């Protein structure tokens, strides 16, 4: 949560003497990780017409952030346009808009917003990572690699920095290095599904079948990969002879190991 925005909200609430319902909406709009609830609460507050300037920007920004989390980027963008218009000094709003723009394949504009966010002193919430990813999507690979390093130094516990650099390294055919980055991402966030998926692939290409087997079994046990899908694939590849029953037991695991040791053909 942006502390400046929250304090502003609290100050407005005290001065205006808001009722319990409106105060509750303010709390949900600012802090809830239930994105549907946040959208509803922020919308209720915006529609009162009681807010102007910085406070109104905070409400639009918070609702835009919730839309980003829900992957409704086309809805997030106009909210974040409003936030930057009403409070152009707050870098957080520009970073949130950069996220929307990036996902709408407008990476050049996203990079411009990231730079605006940094110019305004916003240096958290993965803003340096956003710069690296934008550079990557613009095809500026060397600059992106340097930007990933900056992100790792600024926010060393951000698993996505290592994941995305690993993705970049894998794209460049540098699988051993990618493997190390994916592993670091998983250490920081053991539930990072994309890192597990990509580490399994990099491990296969790098000749590390043990890691490939471990990660695929983990993904199957979590339901990220359906056991029946894995069995069907292994059967088509000629490594599994049993029934497609979703019971990923010794026969299935043996087939997976044989497939991994063969280089994942």
PDB file of C-alpha atoms in Angstrom:
ATOM      1  CA  UNK A   1       0.000   0.000   0.000  1.00  0.00           C
ATOM      2  CA  UNK A   2       1.163   3.544  -0.730  1.00  0.00           C
ATOM      3  CA  UNK A   3       1.624   5.156   2.698  1.00  0.00           C
ATOM      4  CA  UNK A   4       1.131   8.715   1.486  1.00  0.00           C
ATOM      5  CA  UNK A   5      -2.159   7.807  -0.141  1.00  0.00           C
ATOM      6  CA  UNK A   6      -3.402   5.906   2.884  1.00  0.00           C
ATOM      7  CA  UNK A   7      -2.598   8.770   5.258  1.00  0.00           C
ATOM      8  CA  UNK A   8      -4.365  11.156   2.932  1.00  0.00           C
ATOM      9  CA  UNK A   9      -7.411   8.879   2.960  1.00  0.00           C
ATOM     10  CA  UNK A  10      -7.374   8.688   6.732  1.00  0.00           C
ATOM     11  CA  UNK A  11      -7.099  12.475   7.046  1.00  0.00           C
ATOM     12  CA  UNK A  12     -10.022  13.049   4.699  1.00  0.00           C
ATOM     13  CA  UNK A  13     -12.102  10.499   6.597  1.00  0.00           C
ATOM     14  CA  UNK A  14     -11.473  12.201   9.932  1.00  0.00           C
ATOM     15  CA  UNK A  15     -12.160  15.717   8.648  1.00  0.00           C
ATOM     16  CA  UNK A  16     -15.310  14.730   6.834  1.00  0.00           C
ATOM     17  CA  UNK A  17     -16.669  12.617   9.662  1.00  0.00           C
ATOM     18  CA  UNK A  18     -17.545   9.718   7.402  1.00  0.00           C
ATOM     19  CA  UNK A  19     -19.955   7.069   8.558  1.00  0.00           C
ATOM     20  CA  UNK A  20     -18.986   3.501   9.321  1.00  0.00           C
ATOM     21  CA  UNK A  21     -19.901   2.158   5.876  1.00  0.00           C
ATOM     22  CA  UNK A  22     -17.821   4.727   4.018  1.00  0.00           C
ATOM     23  CA  UNK A  23     -14.866   4.246   6.372  1.00  0.00           C
ATOM     24  CA  UNK A  24     -15.106   0.492   5.803  1.00  0.00           C
ATOM     25  CA  UNK A  25     -15.130   1.015   2.045  1.00  0.00           C
ATOM     26  CA  UNK A  26     -12.024   3.177   2.349  1.00  0.00           C
ATOM     27  CA  UNK A  27     -10.216   0.409   4.207  1.00  0.00           C
ATOM     28  CA  UNK A  28     -11.217  -2.238   1.654  1.00  0.00           C
ATOM     29  CA  UNK A  29     -10.381   0.024  -1.302  1.00  0.00           C
ATOM     30  CA  UNK A  30      -6.906   0.702   0.050  1.00  0.00           C
ATOM     31  CA  UNK A  31      -5.877  -2.631   1.506  1.00  0.00           C
ATOM     32  CA  UNK A  32      -7.981  -5.625   0.472  1.00  0.00           C
ATOM     33  CA  UNK A  33      -6.354  -8.427  -1.509  1.00  0.00           C
ATOM     34  CA  UNK A  34      -9.835  -9.542  -2.563  1.00  0.00           C
ATOM     35  CA  UNK A  35      -9.764  -7.755  -5.899  1.00  0.00           C
ATOM     36  CA  UNK A  36     -13.502  -7.943  -6.552  1.00  0.00           C
ATOM     37  CA  UNK A  37     -14.187  -6.460  -3.122  1.00  0.00           C
ATOM     38  CA  UNK A  38     -11.626  -3.729  -3.757  1.00  0.00           C
ATOM     39  CA  UNK A  39     -13.199  -2.788  -7.079  1.00  0.00           C
ATOM     40  CA  UNK A  40     -16.638  -2.607  -5.468  1.00  0.00           C
ATOM     41  CA  UNK A  41     -15.431  -0.511  -2.524  1.00  0.00           C
ATOM     42  CA  UNK A  42     -13.414   1.918  -4.646  1.00  0.00           C
ATOM     43  CA  UNK A  43     -16.309   2.292  -7.073  1.00  0.00           C
ATOM     44  CA  UNK A  44     -18.695   3.128  -4.229  1.00  0.00           C
ATOM     45  CA  UNK A  45     -16.338   5.826  -2.977  1.00  0.00           C
ATOM     46  CA  UNK A  46     -15.690   7.315  -6.423  1.00  0.00           C
ATOM     47  CA  UNK A  47     -19.406   7.472  -7.155  1.00  0.00           C
ATOM     48  CA  UNK A  48     -20.127   9.539  -4.025  1.00  0.00           C
ATOM     49  CA  UNK A  49     -18.532  12.529  -5.733  1.00  0.00           C
ATOM     50  CA  UNK A  50     -17.008  13.544  -2.389  1.00  0.00           C
ATOM     51  CA  UNK A  51     -13.372  13.266  -3.492  1.00  0.00           C
ATOM     52  CA  UNK A  52     -11.127  15.565  -5.476  1.00  0.00           C
ATOM     53  CA  UNK A  53      -7.486  15.848  -6.441  1.00  0.00           C
ATOM     54  CA  UNK A  54      -4.990  13.554  -4.718  1.00  0.00           C
ATOM     55  CA  UNK A  55      -7.637  11.582  -2.867  1.00  0.00           C
ATOM     56  CA  UNK A  56      -9.653  10.919  -6.012  1.00  0.00           C
ATOM     57  CA  UNK A  57      -6.443   9.851  -7.750  1.00  0.00           C
ATOM     58  CA  UNK A  58      -5.778   7.387  -4.929  1.00  0.00           C
ATOM     59  CA  UNK A  59      -9.194   5.781  -5.404  1.00  0.00           C
ATOM     60  CA  UNK A  60      -8.793   5.483  -9.176  1.00  0.00           C
ATOM     61  CA  UNK A  61      -5.274   4.106  -8.759  1.00  0.00           C
ATOM     62  CA  UNK A  62      -6.366   1.502  -6.234  1.00  0.00           C
ATOM     63  CA  UNK A  63      -9.237   0.351  -8.435  1.00  0.00           C
ATOM     64  CA  UNK A  64      -6.932   0.297 -11.456  1.00  0.00           C
ATOM     65  CA  UNK A  65      -4.468  -1.838  -9.494  1.00  0.00           C
ATOM     66  CA  UNK A  66      -7.272  -4.286  -8.668  1.00  0.00           C
ATOM     67  CA  UNK A  67      -8.247  -4.475 -12.346  1.00  0.00           C
ATOM     68  CA  UNK A  68      -4.611  -5.194 -13.202  1.00  0.00           C
ATOM     69  CA  UNK A  69      -4.579  -8.050 -10.714  1.00  0.00           C
ATOM     70  CA  UNK A  70      -7.768  -9.409 -12.283  1.00  0.00           C
ATOM     71  CA  UNK A  71      -6.112  -9.072 -15.729  1.00  0.00           C
ATOM     72  CA  UNK A  72      -8.783  -6.601 -16.853  1.00  0.00           C
ATOM     73  CA  UNK A  73      -6.157  -4.282 -18.305  1.00  0.00           C
ATOM     74  CA  UNK A  74      -8.574  -2.508 -20.636  1.00  0.00           C
ATOM     75  CA  UNK A  75     -10.560  -1.442 -17.533  1.00  0.00           C
ATOM     76  CA  UNK A  76      -7.471  -0.574 -15.511  1.00  0.00           C
ATOM     77  CA  UNK A  77      -6.080   1.831 -18.111  1.00  0.00           C
ATOM     78  CA  UNK A  78      -8.755   4.573 -17.953  1.00  0.00           C
ATOM     79  CA  UNK A  79      -8.676   4.466 -14.137  1.00  0.00           C
ATOM     80  CA  UNK A  80      -4.909   4.904 -14.123  1.00  0.00           C
ATOM     81  CA  UNK A  81      -5.151   7.651 -16.729  1.00  0.00           C
ATOM     82  CA  UNK A  82      -7.442   9.439 -14.266  1.00  0.00           C
ATOM     83  CA  UNK A  83      -5.064   8.789 -11.373  1.00  0.00           C
ATOM     84  CA  UNK A  84      -2.068  10.273 -13.203  1.00  0.00           C
ATOM     85  CA  UNK A  85      -4.149  13.268 -14.277  1.00  0.00           C
ATOM     86  CA  UNK A  86      -5.408  14.057 -10.763  1.00  0.00           C
ATOM     87  CA  UNK A  87      -2.057  13.404  -9.033  1.00  0.00           C
ATOM     88  CA  UNK A  88       0.784  13.710 -11.550  1.00  0.00           C
ATOM     89  CA  UNK A  89       3.419  13.834  -8.784  1.00  0.00           C
ATOM     90  CA  UNK A  90       2.797  10.277  -7.569  1.00  0.00           C
ATOM     91  CA  UNK A  91       5.049   7.743  -9.303  1.00  0.00           C
ATOM     92  CA  UNK A  92       2.996   4.773  -8.098  1.00  0.00           C
ATOM     93  CA  UNK A  93       0.155   5.704 -10.451  1.00  0.00           C
ATOM     94  CA  UNK A  94       2.521   5.778 -13.428  1.00  0.00           C
ATOM     95  CA  UNK A  95       3.980   2.390 -12.537  1.00  0.00           C
ATOM     96  CA  UNK A  96       0.540   0.839 -12.273  1.00  0.00           C
ATOM     97  CA  UNK A  97      -0.358   2.310 -15.658  1.00  0.00           C
ATOM     98  CA  UNK A  98       2.878   0.906 -17.072  1.00  0.00           C
ATOM     99  CA  UNK A  99       1.718  -2.563 -16.015  1.00  0.00           C
ATOM    100  CA  UNK A 100      -1.541  -2.111 -17.934  1.00  0.00           C
ATOM    101  CA  UNK A 101       0.225  -0.760 -21.012  1.00  0.00           C
ATOM    102  CA  UNK A 102       2.740  -3.608 -21.004  1.00  0.00           C
ATOM    103  CA  UNK A 103       0.003  -6.224 -20.944  1.00  0.00           C
ATOM    104  CA  UNK A 104      -1.817  -4.414 -23.740  1.00  0.00           C
ATOM    105  CA  UNK A 105       1.331  -4.749 -25.896  1.00  0.00           C
ATOM    106  CA  UNK A 106       2.167  -1.054 -25.642  1.00  0.00           C
ATOM    107  CA  UNK A 107       5.678  -1.581 -24.308  1.00  0.00           C
ATOM    108  CA  UNK A 108       7.127   1.702 -25.546  1.00  0.00           C
ATOM    109  CA  UNK A 109       4.511   3.693 -23.635  1.00  0.00           C
ATOM    110  CA  UNK A 110       4.982   1.398 -20.646  1.00  0.00           C
ATOM    111  CA  UNK A 111       8.700   2.152 -20.574  1.00  0.00           C
ATOM    112  CA  UNK A 112       7.961   5.884 -20.657  1.00  0.00           C
ATOM    113  CA  UNK A 113       5.653   5.481 -17.652  1.00  0.00           C
ATOM    114  CA  UNK A 114       8.257   3.457 -15.759  1.00  0.00           C
ATOM    115  CA  UNK A 115      10.758   6.265 -16.264  1.00  0.00           C
ATOM    116  CA  UNK A 116       8.164   8.786 -15.060  1.00  0.00           C
ATOM    117  CA  UNK A 117       7.568   6.664 -11.964  1.00  0.00           C
ATOM    118  CA  UNK A 118      11.287   6.565 -11.184  1.00  0.00           C
ATOM    119  CA  UNK A 119      11.668  10.305 -11.785  1.00  0.00           C
ATOM    120  CA  UNK A 120       8.968  10.842  -9.154  1.00  0.00           C
ATOM    121  CA  UNK A 121      10.822   8.729  -6.617  1.00  0.00           C
ATOM    122  CA  UNK A 122       8.832   5.491  -6.866  1.00  0.00           C
ATOM    123  CA  UNK A 123      11.401   2.700  -6.460  1.00  0.00           C
ATOM    124  CA  UNK A 124       9.462  -0.271  -5.048  1.00  0.00           C
ATOM    125  CA  UNK A 125       6.735  -2.713  -6.131  1.00  0.00           C
ATOM    126  CA  UNK A 126       8.897  -4.143  -8.919  1.00  0.00           C
ATOM    127  CA  UNK A 127       9.262  -0.926 -10.901  1.00  0.00           C
ATOM    128  CA  UNK A 128      12.856  -1.769 -11.886  1.00  0.00           C
ATOM    129  CA  UNK A 129      11.690  -5.180 -13.061  1.00  0.00           C
ATOM    130  CA  UNK A 130       8.979  -3.501 -15.132  1.00  0.00           C
ATOM    131  CA  UNK A 131      11.685  -1.468 -16.852  1.00  0.00           C
ATOM    132  CA  UNK A 132      13.666  -4.626 -17.638  1.00  0.00           C
ATOM    133  CA  UNK A 133      10.656  -6.457 -19.052  1.00  0.00           C
ATOM    134  CA  UNK A 134       9.647  -3.458 -21.163  1.00  0.00           C
ATOM    135  CA  UNK A 135      13.157  -3.245 -22.599  1.00  0.00           C
ATOM    136  CA  UNK A 136      13.082  -6.965 -23.351  1.00  0.00           C
ATOM    137  CA  UNK A 137       9.770  -6.715 -25.180  1.00  0.00           C
ATOM    138  CA  UNK A 138      11.143  -3.829 -27.211  1.00  0.00           C
ATOM    139  CA  UNK A 139      13.998  -6.067 -28.344  1.00  0.00           C
ATOM    140  CA  UNK A 140      16.632  -4.155 -26.388  1.00  0.00           C
ATOM    141  CA  UNK A 141      18.184  -7.297 -24.934  1.00  0.00           C
ATOM    142  CA  UNK A 142      21.505  -5.884 -23.696  1.00  0.00           C
ATOM    143  CA  UNK A 143      19.770  -3.023 -21.906  1.00  0.00           C
ATOM    144  CA  UNK A 144      17.214  -5.461 -20.475  1.00  0.00           C
ATOM    145  CA  UNK A 145      19.922  -7.711 -19.026  1.00  0.00           C
ATOM    146  CA  UNK A 146      21.520  -4.745 -17.274  1.00  0.00           C
ATOM    147  CA  UNK A 147      18.110  -3.663 -16.005  1.00  0.00           C
ATOM    148  CA  UNK A 148      17.467  -7.129 -14.524  1.00  0.00           C
ATOM    149  CA  UNK A 149      20.683  -6.788 -12.538  1.00  0.00           C
ATOM    150  CA  UNK A 150      19.534  -3.428 -11.192  1.00  0.00           C
ATOM    151  CA  UNK A 151      16.188  -4.928 -10.213  1.00  0.00           C
ATOM    152  CA  UNK A 152      17.924  -7.755  -8.342  1.00  0.00           C
ATOM    153  CA  UNK A 153      20.069  -5.281  -6.409  1.00  0.00           C
ATOM    154  CA  UNK A 154      17.184  -2.953  -5.592  1.00  0.00           C
ATOM    155  CA  UNK A 155      14.719  -5.703  -4.589  1.00  0.00           C
ATOM    156  CA  UNK A 156      16.802  -8.847  -3.936  1.00  0.00           C
ATOM    157  CA  UNK A 157      13.833 -10.848  -2.638  1.00  0.00           C
ATOM    158  CA  UNK A 158      11.704 -10.306  -5.736  1.00  0.00           C
ATOM    159  CA  UNK A 159      11.476 -13.763  -7.301  1.00  0.00           C
ATOM    160  CA  UNK A 160      10.141 -12.449 -10.602  1.00  0.00           C
ATOM    161  CA  UNK A 161      13.399 -10.625 -11.356  1.00  0.00           C
ATOM    162  CA  UNK A 162      15.234 -13.949 -11.413  1.00  0.00           C
ATOM    163  CA  UNK A 163      12.395 -15.664 -13.254  1.00  0.00           C
ATOM    164  CA  UNK A 164      12.294 -13.113 -16.061  1.00  0.00           C
ATOM    165  CA  UNK A 165      16.068 -12.973 -16.463  1.00  0.00           C
ATOM    166  CA  UNK A 166      16.021 -16.774 -16.581  1.00  0.00           C
ATOM    167  CA  UNK A 167      13.378 -16.599 -19.287  1.00  0.00           C
ATOM    168  CA  UNK A 168      15.574 -14.174 -21.221  1.00  0.00           C
ATOM    169  CA  UNK A 169      18.641 -16.399 -20.828  1.00  0.00           C
ATOM    170  CA  UNK A 170      16.685 -19.463 -21.950  1.00  0.00           C
ATOM    171  CA  UNK A 171      15.469 -17.555 -25.005  1.00  0.00           C
ATOM    172  CA  UNK A 172      19.099 -16.831 -25.813  1.00  0.00           C
ATOM    173  CA  UNK A 173      20.014 -20.524 -25.494  1.00  0.00           C
ATOM    174  CA  UNK A 174      21.950 -20.048 -22.242  1.00  0.00           C
ATOM    175  CA  UNK A 175      20.158 -22.827 -20.384  1.00  0.00           C
ATOM    176  CA  UNK A 176      22.687 -23.454 -17.608  1.00  0.00           C
ATOM    177  CA  UNK A 177      22.524 -19.811 -16.577  1.00  0.00           C
ATOM    178  CA  UNK A 178      18.744 -19.840 -16.949  1.00  0.00           C
ATOM    179  CA  UNK A 179      18.576 -22.901 -14.730  1.00  0.00           C
ATOM    180  CA  UNK A 180      20.378 -21.039 -11.952  1.00  0.00           C
ATOM    181  CA  UNK A 181      18.005 -18.076 -12.201  1.00  0.00           C
ATOM    182  CA  UNK A 182      14.883 -20.252 -12.208  1.00  0.00           C
ATOM    183  CA  UNK A 183      16.232 -22.080  -9.154  1.00  0.00           C
ATOM    184  CA  UNK A 184      16.803 -18.777  -7.358  1.00  0.00           C
ATOM    185  CA  UNK A 185      13.257 -17.682  -8.174  1.00  0.00           C
ATOM    186  CA  UNK A 186      11.908 -20.949  -6.735  1.00  0.00           C
ATOM    187  CA  UNK A 187      14.025 -20.552  -3.600  1.00  0.00           C
ATOM    188  CA  UNK A 188      12.482 -17.120  -3.071  1.00  0.00           C
ATOM    189  CA  UNK A 189       8.985 -18.312  -3.982  1.00  0.00           C
ATOM    190  CA  UNK A 190       8.545 -22.126  -3.833  1.00  0.00           C
ATOM    191  CA  UNK A 191       5.074 -21.854  -5.411  1.00  0.00           C
ATOM    192  CA  UNK A 192       6.292 -19.970  -8.504  1.00  0.00           C
ATOM    193  CA  UNK A 193       4.614 -22.120 -11.153  1.00  0.00           C
ATOM    194  CA  UNK A 194       6.159 -20.442 -14.198  1.00  0.00           C
ATOM    195  CA  UNK A 195       9.641 -20.813 -12.722  1.00  0.00           C
ATOM    196  CA  UNK A 196       9.026 -24.523 -12.117  1.00  0.00           C
ATOM    197  CA  UNK A 197       7.696 -25.047 -15.634  1.00  0.00           C
ATOM    198  CA  UNK A 198      10.585 -23.206 -17.251  1.00  0.00           C
ATOM    199  CA  UNK A 199      13.211 -24.776 -14.994  1.00  0.00           C
ATOM    200  CA  UNK A 200      11.985 -28.218 -16.041  1.00  0.00           C
ATOM    201  CA  UNK A 201      12.470 -27.259 -19.679  1.00  0.00           C
ATOM    202  CA  UNK A 202      15.865 -25.628 -19.147  1.00  0.00           C
ATOM    203  CA  UNK A 203      17.032 -28.631 -17.106  1.00  0.00           C
ATOM    204  CA  UNK A 204      16.084 -30.974 -19.927  1.00  0.00           C
ATOM    205  CA  UNK A 205      17.978 -28.950 -22.485  1.00  0.00           C
ATOM    206  CA  UNK A 206      20.950 -28.615 -20.113  1.00  0.00           C
ATOM    207  CA  UNK A 207      21.160 -32.379 -19.503  1.00  0.00           C
ATOM    208  CA  UNK A 208      19.799 -32.363 -15.933  1.00  0.00           C
ATOM    209  CA  UNK A 209      17.111 -35.090 -15.990  1.00  0.00           C
ATOM    210  CA  UNK A 210      16.806 -35.308 -12.184  1.00  0.00           C
ATOM    211  CA  UNK A 211      15.607 -31.709 -12.008  1.00  0.00           C
ATOM    212  CA  UNK A 212      13.270 -32.259 -14.959  1.00  0.00           C
ATOM    213  CA  UNK A 213      11.646 -35.240 -13.252  1.00  0.00           C
ATOM    214  CA  UNK A 214      11.384 -33.530  -9.862  1.00  0.00           C
ATOM    215  CA  UNK A 215       9.800 -30.367 -11.269  1.00  0.00           C
ATOM    216  CA  UNK A 216       7.332 -32.231 -13.476  1.00  0.00           C
ATOM    217  CA  UNK A 217       6.244 -34.493 -10.616  1.00  0.00           C
ATOM    218  CA  UNK A 218       5.816 -31.397  -8.449  1.00  0.00           C
ATOM    219  CA  UNK A 219       3.725 -29.685 -11.120  1.00  0.00           C
ATOM    220  CA  UNK A 220       1.585 -32.805 -11.577  1.00  0.00           C
ATOM    221  CA  UNK A 221       1.058 -33.195  -7.829  1.00  0.00           C
ATOM    222  CA  UNK A 222      -0.096 -29.563  -7.626  1.00  0.00           C
ATOM    223  CA  UNK A 223      -2.481 -29.988 -10.531  1.00  0.00           C
ATOM    224  CA  UNK A 224      -0.648 -27.474 -12.708  1.00  0.00           C
ATOM    225  CA  UNK A 225      -0.101 -30.288 -15.212  1.00  0.00           C
ATOM    226  CA  UNK A 226      -2.910 -32.847 -15.350  1.00  0.00           C
ATOM    227  CA  UNK A 227      -1.667 -36.372 -14.783  1.00  0.00           C
ATOM    228  CA  UNK A 228      -3.762 -37.687 -17.667  1.00  0.00           C
ATOM    229  CA  UNK A 229      -2.242 -35.103 -20.016  1.00  0.00           C
ATOM    230  CA  UNK A 230       1.272 -36.089 -18.935  1.00  0.00           C
ATOM    231  CA  UNK A 231       0.485 -39.791 -19.401  1.00  0.00           C
ATOM    232  CA  UNK A 232      -0.997 -39.157 -22.845  1.00  0.00           C
ATOM    233  CA  UNK A 233       2.061 -37.200 -23.913  1.00  0.00           C
ATOM    234  CA  UNK A 234       4.463 -39.852 -22.633  1.00  0.00           C
ATOM    235  CA  UNK A 235       2.438 -42.568 -24.373  1.00  0.00           C
ATOM    236  CA  UNK A 236       2.525 -40.728 -27.699  1.00  0.00           C
ATOM    237  CA  UNK A 237       6.287 -40.292 -27.266  1.00  0.00           C
ATOM    238  CA  UNK A 238       6.613 -44.069 -26.759  1.00  0.00           C
ATOM    239  CA  UNK A 239       7.704 -44.055 -23.106  1.00  0.00           C
ATOM    240  CA  UNK A 240       4.494 -45.011 -21.292  1.00  0.00           C
ATOM    241  CA  UNK A 241       2.589 -48.250 -21.868  1.00  0.00           C
ATOM    242  CA  UNK A 242      -0.009 -48.103 -19.082  1.00  0.00           C
ATOM    243  CA  UNK A 243      -3.587 -46.802 -18.909  1.00  0.00           C
ATOM    244  CA  UNK A 244      -4.461 -43.107 -19.076  1.00  0.00           C
ATOM    245  CA  UNK A 245      -6.022 -43.103 -15.625  1.00  0.00           C
ATOM    246  CA  UNK A 246      -4.493 -40.088 -13.864  1.00  0.00           C
ATOM    247  CA  UNK A 247      -2.803 -42.291 -11.258  1.00  0.00           C
ATOM    248  CA  UNK A 248       0.742 -41.046 -11.696  1.00  0.00           C
ATOM    249  CA  UNK A 249       2.433 -43.967  -9.963  1.00  0.00           C
ATOM    250  CA  UNK A 250       5.694 -45.891 -10.482  1.00  0.00           C
ATOM    251  CA  UNK A 251       4.968 -46.768 -14.109  1.00  0.00           C
ATOM    252  CA  UNK A 252       4.212 -43.184 -15.038  1.00  0.00           C
ATOM    253  CA  UNK A 253       7.206 -41.855 -13.123  1.00  0.00           C
ATOM    254  CA  UNK A 254       9.479 -44.409 -14.714  1.00  0.00           C
ATOM    255  CA  UNK A 255       8.274 -43.307 -18.128  1.00  0.00           C
ATOM    256  CA  UNK A 256       8.856 -39.674 -17.183  1.00  0.00           C
ATOM    257  CA  UNK A 257      12.394 -40.474 -16.066  1.00  0.00           C
ATOM    258  CA  UNK A 258      13.166 -42.394 -19.270  1.00  0.00           C
ATOM    259  CA  UNK A 259      11.825 -39.507 -21.330  1.00  0.00           C
ATOM    260  CA  UNK A 260      13.916 -36.961 -19.372  1.00  0.00           C
ATOM    261  CA  UNK A 261      17.068 -39.080 -19.655  1.00  0.00           C
ATOM    262  CA  UNK A 262      16.516 -39.255 -23.410  1.00  0.00           C
ATOM    263  CA  UNK A 263      16.580 -35.440 -23.573  1.00  0.00           C
ATOM    264  CA  UNK A 264      12.805 -34.859 -23.509  1.00  0.00           C
ATOM    265  CA  UNK A 265      12.159 -35.677 -27.170  1.00  0.00           C
TER     266      UNK A 265
END
